[in-house]
mmCIF file of C-alpha atoms and ligand atoms in Angstrom:
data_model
loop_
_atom_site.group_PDB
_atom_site.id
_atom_site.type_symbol
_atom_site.label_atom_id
_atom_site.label_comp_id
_atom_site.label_asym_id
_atom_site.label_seq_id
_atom_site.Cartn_x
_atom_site.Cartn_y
_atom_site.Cartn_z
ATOM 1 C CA UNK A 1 0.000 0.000 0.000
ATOM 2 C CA UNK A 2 1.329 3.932 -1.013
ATOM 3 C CA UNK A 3 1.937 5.993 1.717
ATOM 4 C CA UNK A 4 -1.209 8.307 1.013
ATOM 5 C CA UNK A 5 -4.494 7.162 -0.623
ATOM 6 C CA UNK A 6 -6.263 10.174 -2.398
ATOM 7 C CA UNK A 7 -7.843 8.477 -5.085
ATOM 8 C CA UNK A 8 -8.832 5.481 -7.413
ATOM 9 C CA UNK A 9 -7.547 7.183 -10.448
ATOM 10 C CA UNK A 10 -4.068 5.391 -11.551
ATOM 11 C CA UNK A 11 -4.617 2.942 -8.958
ATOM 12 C CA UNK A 12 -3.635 -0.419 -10.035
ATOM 13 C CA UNK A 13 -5.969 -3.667 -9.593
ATOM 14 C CA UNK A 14 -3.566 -5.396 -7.105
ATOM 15 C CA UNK A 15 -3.240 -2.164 -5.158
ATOM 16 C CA UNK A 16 -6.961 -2.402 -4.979
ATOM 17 C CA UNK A 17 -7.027 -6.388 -4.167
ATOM 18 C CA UNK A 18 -4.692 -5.549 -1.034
ATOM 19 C CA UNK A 19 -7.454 -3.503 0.287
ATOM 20 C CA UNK A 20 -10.722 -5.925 -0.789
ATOM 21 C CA UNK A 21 -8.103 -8.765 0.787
ATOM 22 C CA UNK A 22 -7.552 -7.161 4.078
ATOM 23 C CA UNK A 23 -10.860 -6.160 4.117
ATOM 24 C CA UNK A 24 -12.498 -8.928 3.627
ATOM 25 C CA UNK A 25 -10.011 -10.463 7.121
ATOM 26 C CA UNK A 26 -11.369 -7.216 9.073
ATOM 27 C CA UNK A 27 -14.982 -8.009 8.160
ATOM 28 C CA UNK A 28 -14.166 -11.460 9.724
ATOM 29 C CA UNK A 29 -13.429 -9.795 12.778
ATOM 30 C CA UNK A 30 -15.884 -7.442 13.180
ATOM 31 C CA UNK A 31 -18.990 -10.448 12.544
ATOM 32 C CA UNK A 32 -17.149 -12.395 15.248
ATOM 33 C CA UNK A 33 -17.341 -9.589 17.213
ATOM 34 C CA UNK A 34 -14.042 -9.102 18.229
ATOM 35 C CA UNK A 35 -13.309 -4.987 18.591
ATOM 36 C CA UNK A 36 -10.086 -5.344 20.639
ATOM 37 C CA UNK A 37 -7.513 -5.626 18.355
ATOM 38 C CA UNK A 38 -4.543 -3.976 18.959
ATOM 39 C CA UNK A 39 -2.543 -4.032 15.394
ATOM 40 C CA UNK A 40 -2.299 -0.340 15.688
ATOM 41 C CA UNK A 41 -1.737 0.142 19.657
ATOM 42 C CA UNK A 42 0.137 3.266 20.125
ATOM 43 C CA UNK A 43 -0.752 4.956 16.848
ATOM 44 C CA UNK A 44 -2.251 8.247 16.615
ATOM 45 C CA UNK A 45 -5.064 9.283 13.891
ATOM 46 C CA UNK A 46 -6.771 12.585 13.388
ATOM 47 C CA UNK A 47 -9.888 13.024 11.655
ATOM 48 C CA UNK A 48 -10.358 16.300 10.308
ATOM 49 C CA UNK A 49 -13.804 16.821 8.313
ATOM 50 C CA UNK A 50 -14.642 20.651 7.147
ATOM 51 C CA UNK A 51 -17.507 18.726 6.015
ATOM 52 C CA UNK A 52 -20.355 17.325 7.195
ATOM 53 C CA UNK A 53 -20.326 13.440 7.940
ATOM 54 C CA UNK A 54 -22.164 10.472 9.542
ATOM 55 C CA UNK A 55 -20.510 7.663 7.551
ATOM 56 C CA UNK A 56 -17.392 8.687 6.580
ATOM 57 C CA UNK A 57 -15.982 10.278 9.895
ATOM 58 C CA UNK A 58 -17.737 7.697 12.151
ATOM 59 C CA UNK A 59 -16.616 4.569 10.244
ATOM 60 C CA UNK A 60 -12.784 5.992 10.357
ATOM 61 C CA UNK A 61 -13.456 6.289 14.268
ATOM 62 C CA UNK A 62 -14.843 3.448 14.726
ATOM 63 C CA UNK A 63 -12.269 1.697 12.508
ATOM 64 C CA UNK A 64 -9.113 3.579 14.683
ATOM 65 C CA UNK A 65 -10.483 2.122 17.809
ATOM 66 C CA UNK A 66 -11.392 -1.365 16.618
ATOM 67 C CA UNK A 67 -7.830 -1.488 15.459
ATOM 68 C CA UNK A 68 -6.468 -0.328 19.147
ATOM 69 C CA UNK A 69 -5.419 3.134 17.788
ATOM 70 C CA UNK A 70 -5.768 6.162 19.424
ATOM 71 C CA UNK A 71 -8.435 8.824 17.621
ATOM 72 C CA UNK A 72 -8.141 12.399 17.989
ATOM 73 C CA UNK A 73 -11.076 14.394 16.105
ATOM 74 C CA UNK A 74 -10.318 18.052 14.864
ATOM 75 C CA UNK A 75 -13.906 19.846 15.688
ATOM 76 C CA UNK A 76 -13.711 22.249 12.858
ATOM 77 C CA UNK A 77 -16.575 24.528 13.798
ATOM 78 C CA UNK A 78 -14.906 25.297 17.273
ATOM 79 C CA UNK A 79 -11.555 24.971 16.095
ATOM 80 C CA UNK A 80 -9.026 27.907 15.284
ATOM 81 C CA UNK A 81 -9.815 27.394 11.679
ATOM 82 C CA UNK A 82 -12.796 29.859 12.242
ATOM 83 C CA UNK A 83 -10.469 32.248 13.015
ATOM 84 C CA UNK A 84 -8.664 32.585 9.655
ATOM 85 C CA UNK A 85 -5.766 29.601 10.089
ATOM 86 C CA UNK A 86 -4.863 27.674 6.838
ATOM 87 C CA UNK A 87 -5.193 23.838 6.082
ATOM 88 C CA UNK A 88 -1.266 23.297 6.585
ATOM 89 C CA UNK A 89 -0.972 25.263 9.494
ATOM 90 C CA UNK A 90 -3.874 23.313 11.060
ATOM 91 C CA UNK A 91 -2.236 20.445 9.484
ATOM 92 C CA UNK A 92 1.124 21.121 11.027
ATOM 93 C CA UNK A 93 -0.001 21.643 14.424
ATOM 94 C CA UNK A 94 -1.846 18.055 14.212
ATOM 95 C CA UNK A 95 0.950 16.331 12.713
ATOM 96 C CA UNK A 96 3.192 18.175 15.690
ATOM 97 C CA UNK A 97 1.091 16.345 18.407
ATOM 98 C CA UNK A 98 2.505 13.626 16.831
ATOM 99 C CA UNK A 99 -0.408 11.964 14.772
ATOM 100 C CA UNK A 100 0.715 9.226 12.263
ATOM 101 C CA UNK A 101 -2.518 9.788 10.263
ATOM 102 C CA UNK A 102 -4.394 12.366 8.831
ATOM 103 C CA UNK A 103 -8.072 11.736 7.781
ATOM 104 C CA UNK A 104 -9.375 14.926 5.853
ATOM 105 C CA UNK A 105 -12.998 16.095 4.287
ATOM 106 C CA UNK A 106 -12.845 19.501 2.993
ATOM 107 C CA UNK A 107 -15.074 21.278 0.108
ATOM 108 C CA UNK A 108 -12.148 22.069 -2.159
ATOM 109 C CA UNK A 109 -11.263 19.187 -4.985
ATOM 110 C CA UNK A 110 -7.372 18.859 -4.202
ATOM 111 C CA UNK A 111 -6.974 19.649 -0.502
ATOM 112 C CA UNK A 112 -6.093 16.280 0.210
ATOM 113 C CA UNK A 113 -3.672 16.118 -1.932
ATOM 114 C CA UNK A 114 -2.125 19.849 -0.898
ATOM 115 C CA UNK A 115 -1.781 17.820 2.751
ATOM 116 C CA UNK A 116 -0.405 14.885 1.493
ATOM 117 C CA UNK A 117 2.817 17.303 -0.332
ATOM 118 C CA UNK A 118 3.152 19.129 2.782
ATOM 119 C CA UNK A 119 3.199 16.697 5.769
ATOM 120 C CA UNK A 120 4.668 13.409 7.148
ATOM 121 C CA UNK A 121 2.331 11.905 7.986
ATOM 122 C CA UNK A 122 -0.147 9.499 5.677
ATOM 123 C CA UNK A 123 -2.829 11.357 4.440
ATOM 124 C CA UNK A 124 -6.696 9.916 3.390
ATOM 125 C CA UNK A 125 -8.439 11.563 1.317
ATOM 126 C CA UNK A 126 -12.313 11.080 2.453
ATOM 127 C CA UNK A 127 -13.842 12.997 0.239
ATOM 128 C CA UNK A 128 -12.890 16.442 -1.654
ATOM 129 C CA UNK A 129 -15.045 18.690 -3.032
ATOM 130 C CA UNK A 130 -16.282 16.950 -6.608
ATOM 131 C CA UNK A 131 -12.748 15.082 -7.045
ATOM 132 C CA UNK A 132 -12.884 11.536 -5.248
ATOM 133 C CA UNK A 133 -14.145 9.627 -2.632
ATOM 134 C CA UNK A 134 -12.025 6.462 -2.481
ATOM 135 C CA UNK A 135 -12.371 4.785 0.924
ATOM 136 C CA UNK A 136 -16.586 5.115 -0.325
ATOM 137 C CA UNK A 137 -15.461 3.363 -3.566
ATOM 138 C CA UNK A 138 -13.616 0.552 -1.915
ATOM 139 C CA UNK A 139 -16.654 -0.254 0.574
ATOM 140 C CA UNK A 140 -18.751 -0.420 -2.393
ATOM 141 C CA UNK A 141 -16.162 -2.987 -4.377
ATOM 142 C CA UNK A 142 -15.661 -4.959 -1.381
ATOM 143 C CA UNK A 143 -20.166 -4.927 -0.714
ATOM 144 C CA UNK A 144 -20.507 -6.335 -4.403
ATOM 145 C CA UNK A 145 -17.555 -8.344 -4.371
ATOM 146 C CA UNK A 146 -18.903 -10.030 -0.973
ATOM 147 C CA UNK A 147 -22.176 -10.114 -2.813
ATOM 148 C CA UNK A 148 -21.548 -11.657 -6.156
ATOM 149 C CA UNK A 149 -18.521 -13.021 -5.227
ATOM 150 C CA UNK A 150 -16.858 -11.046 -7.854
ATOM 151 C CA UNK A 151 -16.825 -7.650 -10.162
ATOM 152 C CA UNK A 152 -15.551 -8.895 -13.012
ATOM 153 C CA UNK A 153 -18.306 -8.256 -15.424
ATOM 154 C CA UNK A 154 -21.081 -6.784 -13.276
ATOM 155 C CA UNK A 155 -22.920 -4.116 -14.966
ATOM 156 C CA UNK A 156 -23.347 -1.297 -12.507
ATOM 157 C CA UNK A 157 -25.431 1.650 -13.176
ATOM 158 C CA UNK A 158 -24.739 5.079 -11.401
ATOM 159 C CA UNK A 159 -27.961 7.244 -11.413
ATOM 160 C CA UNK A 160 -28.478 10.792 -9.988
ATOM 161 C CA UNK A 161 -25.677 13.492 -9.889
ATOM 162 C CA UNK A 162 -22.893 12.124 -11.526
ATOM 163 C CA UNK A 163 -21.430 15.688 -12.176
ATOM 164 C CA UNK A 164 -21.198 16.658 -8.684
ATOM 165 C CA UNK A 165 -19.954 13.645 -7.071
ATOM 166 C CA UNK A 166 -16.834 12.506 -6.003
ATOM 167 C CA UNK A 167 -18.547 9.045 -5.519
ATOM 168 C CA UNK A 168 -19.168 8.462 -8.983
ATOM 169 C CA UNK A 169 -16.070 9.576 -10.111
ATOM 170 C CA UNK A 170 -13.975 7.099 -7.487
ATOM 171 C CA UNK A 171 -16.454 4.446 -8.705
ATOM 172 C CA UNK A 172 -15.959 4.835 -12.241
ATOM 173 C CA UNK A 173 -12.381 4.349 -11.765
ATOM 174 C CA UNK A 174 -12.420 1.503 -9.115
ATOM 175 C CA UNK A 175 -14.931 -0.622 -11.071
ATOM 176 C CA UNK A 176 -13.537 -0.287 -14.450
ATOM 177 C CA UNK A 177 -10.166 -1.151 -12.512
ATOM 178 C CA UNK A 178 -11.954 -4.099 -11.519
ATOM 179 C CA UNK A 179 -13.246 -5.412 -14.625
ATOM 180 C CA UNK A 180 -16.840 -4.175 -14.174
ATOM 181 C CA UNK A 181 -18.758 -2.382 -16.824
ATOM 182 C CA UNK A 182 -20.505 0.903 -15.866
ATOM 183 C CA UNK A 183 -23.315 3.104 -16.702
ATOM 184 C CA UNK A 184 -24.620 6.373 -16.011
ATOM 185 C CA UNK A 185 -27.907 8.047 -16.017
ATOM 186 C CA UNK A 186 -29.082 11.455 -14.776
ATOM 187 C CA UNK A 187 -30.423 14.855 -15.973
ATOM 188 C CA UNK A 188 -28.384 15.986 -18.920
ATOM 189 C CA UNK A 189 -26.916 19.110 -16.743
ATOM 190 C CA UNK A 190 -25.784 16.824 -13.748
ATOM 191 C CA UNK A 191 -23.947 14.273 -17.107
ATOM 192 C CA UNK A 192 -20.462 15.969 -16.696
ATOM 193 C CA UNK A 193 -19.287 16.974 -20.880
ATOM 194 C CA UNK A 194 -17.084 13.952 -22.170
ATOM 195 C CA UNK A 195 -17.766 11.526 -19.759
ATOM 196 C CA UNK A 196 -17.187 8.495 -22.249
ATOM 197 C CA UNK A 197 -13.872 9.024 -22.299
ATOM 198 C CA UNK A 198 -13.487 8.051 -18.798
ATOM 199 C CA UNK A 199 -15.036 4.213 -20.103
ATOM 200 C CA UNK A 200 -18.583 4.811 -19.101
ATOM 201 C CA UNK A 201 -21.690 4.570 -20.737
ATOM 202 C CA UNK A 202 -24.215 7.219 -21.193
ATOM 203 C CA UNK A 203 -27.973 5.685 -21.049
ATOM 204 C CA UNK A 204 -30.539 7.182 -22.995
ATOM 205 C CA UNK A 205 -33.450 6.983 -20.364
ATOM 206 C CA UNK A 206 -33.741 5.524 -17.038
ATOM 207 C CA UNK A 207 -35.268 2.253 -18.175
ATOM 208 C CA UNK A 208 -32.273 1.585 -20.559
ATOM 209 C CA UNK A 209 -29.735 2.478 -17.191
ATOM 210 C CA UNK A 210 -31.736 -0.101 -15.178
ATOM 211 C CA UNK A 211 -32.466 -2.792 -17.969
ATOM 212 C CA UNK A 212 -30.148 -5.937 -17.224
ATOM 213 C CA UNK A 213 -28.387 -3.864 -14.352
ATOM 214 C CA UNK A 214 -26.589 -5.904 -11.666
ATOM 215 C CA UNK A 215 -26.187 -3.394 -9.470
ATOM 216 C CA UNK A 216 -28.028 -0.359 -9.365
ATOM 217 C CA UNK A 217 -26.567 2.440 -7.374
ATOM 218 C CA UNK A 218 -28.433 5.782 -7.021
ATOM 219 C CA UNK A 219 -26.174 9.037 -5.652
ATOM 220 C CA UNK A 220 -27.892 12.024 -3.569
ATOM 221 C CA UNK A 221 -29.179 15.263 -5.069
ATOM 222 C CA UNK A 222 -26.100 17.577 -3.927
ATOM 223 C CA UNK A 223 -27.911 20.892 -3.489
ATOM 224 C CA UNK A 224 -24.920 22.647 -1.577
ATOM 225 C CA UNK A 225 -22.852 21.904 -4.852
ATOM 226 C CA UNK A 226 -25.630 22.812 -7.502
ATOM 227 C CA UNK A 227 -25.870 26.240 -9.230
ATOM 228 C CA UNK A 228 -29.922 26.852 -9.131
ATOM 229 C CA UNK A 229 -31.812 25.303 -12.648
ATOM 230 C CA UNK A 230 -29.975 21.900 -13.149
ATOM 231 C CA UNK A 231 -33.524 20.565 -13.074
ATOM 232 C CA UNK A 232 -36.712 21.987 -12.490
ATOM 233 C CA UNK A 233 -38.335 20.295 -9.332
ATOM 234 C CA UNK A 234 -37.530 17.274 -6.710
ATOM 235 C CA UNK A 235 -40.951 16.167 -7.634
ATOM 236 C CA UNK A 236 -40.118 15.979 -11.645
ATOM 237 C CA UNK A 237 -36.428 14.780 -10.370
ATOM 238 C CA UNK A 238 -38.151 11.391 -8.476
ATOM 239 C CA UNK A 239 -40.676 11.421 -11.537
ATOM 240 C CA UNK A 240 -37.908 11.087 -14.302
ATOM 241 C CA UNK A 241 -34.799 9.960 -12.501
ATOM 242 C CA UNK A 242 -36.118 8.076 -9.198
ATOM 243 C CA UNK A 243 -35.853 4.286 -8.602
ATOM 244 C CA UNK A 244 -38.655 2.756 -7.613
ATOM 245 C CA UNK A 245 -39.966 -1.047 -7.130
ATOM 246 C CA UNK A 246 -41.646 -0.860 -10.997
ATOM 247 C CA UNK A 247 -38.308 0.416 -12.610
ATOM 248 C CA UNK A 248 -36.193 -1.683 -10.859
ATOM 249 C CA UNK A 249 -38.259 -5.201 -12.483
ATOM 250 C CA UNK A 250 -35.901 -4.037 -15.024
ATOM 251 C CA UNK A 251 -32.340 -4.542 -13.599
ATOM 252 C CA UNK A 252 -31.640 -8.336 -13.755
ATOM 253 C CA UNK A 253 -32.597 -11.255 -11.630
ATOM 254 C CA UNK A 254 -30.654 -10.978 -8.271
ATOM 255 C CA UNK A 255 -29.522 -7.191 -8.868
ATOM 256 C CA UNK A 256 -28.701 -5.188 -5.651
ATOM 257 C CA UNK A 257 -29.389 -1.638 -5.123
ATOM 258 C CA UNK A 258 -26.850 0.338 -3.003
ATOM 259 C CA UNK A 259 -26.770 4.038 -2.038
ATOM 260 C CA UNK A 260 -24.208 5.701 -0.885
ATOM 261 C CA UNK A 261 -26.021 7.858 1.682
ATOM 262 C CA UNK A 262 -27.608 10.548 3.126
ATOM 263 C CA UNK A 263 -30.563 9.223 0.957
ATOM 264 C CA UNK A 264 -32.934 11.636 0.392
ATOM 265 C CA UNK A 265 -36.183 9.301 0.140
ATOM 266 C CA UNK A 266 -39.178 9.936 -1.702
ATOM 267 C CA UNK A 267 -36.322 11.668 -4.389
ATOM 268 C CA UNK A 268 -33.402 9.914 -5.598
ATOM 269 C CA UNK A 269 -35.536 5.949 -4.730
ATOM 270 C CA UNK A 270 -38.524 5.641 -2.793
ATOM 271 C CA UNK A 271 -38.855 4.028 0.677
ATOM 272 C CA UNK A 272 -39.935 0.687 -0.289
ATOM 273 C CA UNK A 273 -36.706 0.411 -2.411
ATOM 274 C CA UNK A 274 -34.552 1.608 0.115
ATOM 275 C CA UNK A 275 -35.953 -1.124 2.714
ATOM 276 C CA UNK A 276 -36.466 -3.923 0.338
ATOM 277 C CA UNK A 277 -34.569 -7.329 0.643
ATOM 278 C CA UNK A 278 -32.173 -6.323 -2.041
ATOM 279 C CA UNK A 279 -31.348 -3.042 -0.593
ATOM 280 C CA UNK A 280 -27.503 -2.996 0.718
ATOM 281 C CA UNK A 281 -27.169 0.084 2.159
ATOM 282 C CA UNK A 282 -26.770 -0.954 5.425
ATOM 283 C CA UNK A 283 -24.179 -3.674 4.307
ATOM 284 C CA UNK A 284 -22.562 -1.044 2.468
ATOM 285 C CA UNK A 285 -21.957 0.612 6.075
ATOM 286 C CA UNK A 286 -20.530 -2.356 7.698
ATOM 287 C CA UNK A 287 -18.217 -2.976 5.418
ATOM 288 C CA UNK A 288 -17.424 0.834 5.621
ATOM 289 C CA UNK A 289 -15.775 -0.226 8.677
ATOM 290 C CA UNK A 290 -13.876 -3.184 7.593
ATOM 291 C CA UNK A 291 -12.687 -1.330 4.405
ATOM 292 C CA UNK A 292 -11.173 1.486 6.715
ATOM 293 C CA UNK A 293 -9.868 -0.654 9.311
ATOM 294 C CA UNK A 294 -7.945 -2.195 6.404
ATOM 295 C CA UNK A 295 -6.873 0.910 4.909
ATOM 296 C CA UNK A 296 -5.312 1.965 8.349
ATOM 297 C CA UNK A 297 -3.853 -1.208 9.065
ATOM 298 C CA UNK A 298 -2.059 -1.737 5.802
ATOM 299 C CA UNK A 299 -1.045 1.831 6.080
ATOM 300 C CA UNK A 300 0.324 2.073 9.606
ATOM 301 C CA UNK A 301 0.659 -1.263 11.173
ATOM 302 C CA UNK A 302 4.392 -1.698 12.268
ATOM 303 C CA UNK A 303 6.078 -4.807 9.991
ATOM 304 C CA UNK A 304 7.841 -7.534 12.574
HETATM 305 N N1 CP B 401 -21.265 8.105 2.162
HETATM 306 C C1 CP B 401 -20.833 9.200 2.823
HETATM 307 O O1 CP B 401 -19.783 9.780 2.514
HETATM 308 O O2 CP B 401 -21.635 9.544 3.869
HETATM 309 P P1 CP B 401 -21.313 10.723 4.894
HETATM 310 O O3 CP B 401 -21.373 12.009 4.142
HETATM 311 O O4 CP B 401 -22.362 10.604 5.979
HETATM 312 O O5 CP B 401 -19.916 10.496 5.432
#
């Protein structure tokens, strides 16, 4: 494993097997129900989210303890960031309290990246502005590979606001990575310009995005990101872009639908499809956990 991780892009399929691998050991651990590991004792991560987070910074807790590390969390609204000081110097400071890891979520596309070139220690990237999400795109490798028992040649379909999200993007590359084929549907404005060239499909409608589907992953509405007029109503959003029970007859025999959540129901799927028996959205969270508890391990776990 690299030092940092900031993104799928470039990343190569055995870099990514490392992860599913060591994932797949931590998932062991976590079903047996055994939270006292101590393959990190005496390590030191920070979480520092500018954003808001349930998942993301909660999972990377829970992950830091389960792995017998210590967590320290950076409380960015009542932090000296509010008073004017910069992401290194924050960064700095952290790193000077001796932290081994660095966990950042901030708004801008790149500022994990301007951490990584100007600190020791190992930087994650969990989630920057509309770049990449990767630890969100490993969880959701590792829940279909768990599922299927592979991704080589699963046709996932990404619906909603591919142009805004970082999830998308970090999927697009992980999947494709992983020999899966991908397709994505949404409002024209939220299709980002040239999109094909990254490998991926454009549907025409949302009944050819679902038709013979394996997975079927639907992304949030990002309103905080959107410039007003990228379509004209929630209501005609769920009417021409939702996934409910009578589009998803379309998506093969034994698809899956995943999310990777805040889901804002009634809009981007109904209820009944996020609750039904081929919902894994909560699996998806679980294996959150394991995926990060592997990241940190392979990362920062002393070699005997
Ligand atoms: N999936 C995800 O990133 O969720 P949070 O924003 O709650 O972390």
């Amino acid at each position: 494993m690299k030092k940092h991780l900031l993104g799928l892009e470039g990343m190569t399929r055995e870099e990514i097997e490392e992860i599913l691998d060591k994932a797949d050991e931590m998932r062991a651990l976590l079903d047996a129900g055994k939270k006292d590991n101590d393959f990190l004792r005496g390590k030191c991560v920070v979480t520092m989210f500018y954003e808001n987070s349930t998942r993301t910074r909660t999972s990377f807790v829970t992950a830091t303890k389960y792995c017998g590390a210590m967590n320290v969390n950076l409380a960015v609204g009542t932090s000296s960031v509010q008073k004017g000081e910069s992401l290194i110097d924050t960064a700095h400071t952290l790193e000077s309290n001796k932290a081994d890891a660095i966990i950042i979520r901030h708004q801008a596309s790149g500022a994990a990246k301007l951490l990584a070139d100007n600190v020791n220690a190992c930087v994650i990237n969990a989630g920057d502005g509309m770049h990449e999400h990767p630890t969100q795109a490993l969880l959701d490798l590792l829940t279909m590979r768990r599922h299927f028992g592979k991704t080589d040649g699963l046709n996932v379909s990404i619906i909603g606001d591919i142009k805004h999200s970082r999830v998308a993007r970090s999927n697009i590359y992980g999947l494709q990575t992983m020999g899966a084929k991908v397709t994505v549907y949404g409002p024209k404005t939220l299709i980002p310009t040239g999109i094909e060239q990254s490998g991926a499909r454009v549907a025409t409608s949302i009944e050819d995005a679902l038709t013979g589907a394996d997975v079927v992953m639907g992304l949030r509405i990002q309103l905080e990101r959107q410039e007003k007029g990228m379509f004209p109503s929630i209501g005609e959003y769920a009417k021409y872009y939702g996934i409910n029970t009578e589009r998803l007859k379309l998506a093969k025999k034994g698809a899956v639908l995943m999310h990777p959540m805040p889901v804002n129901r009634g809009v981007e799927m109904t209820h009944e499809v996020c609750d039904c028996d081929d919902s894994l959205l909560l699996e998806q969270v679980t294996n959150g956990v394991a995926v990060r508890m592997a990241i940190l391990t392979l990362m920062l776990e002393d070699k005997k």
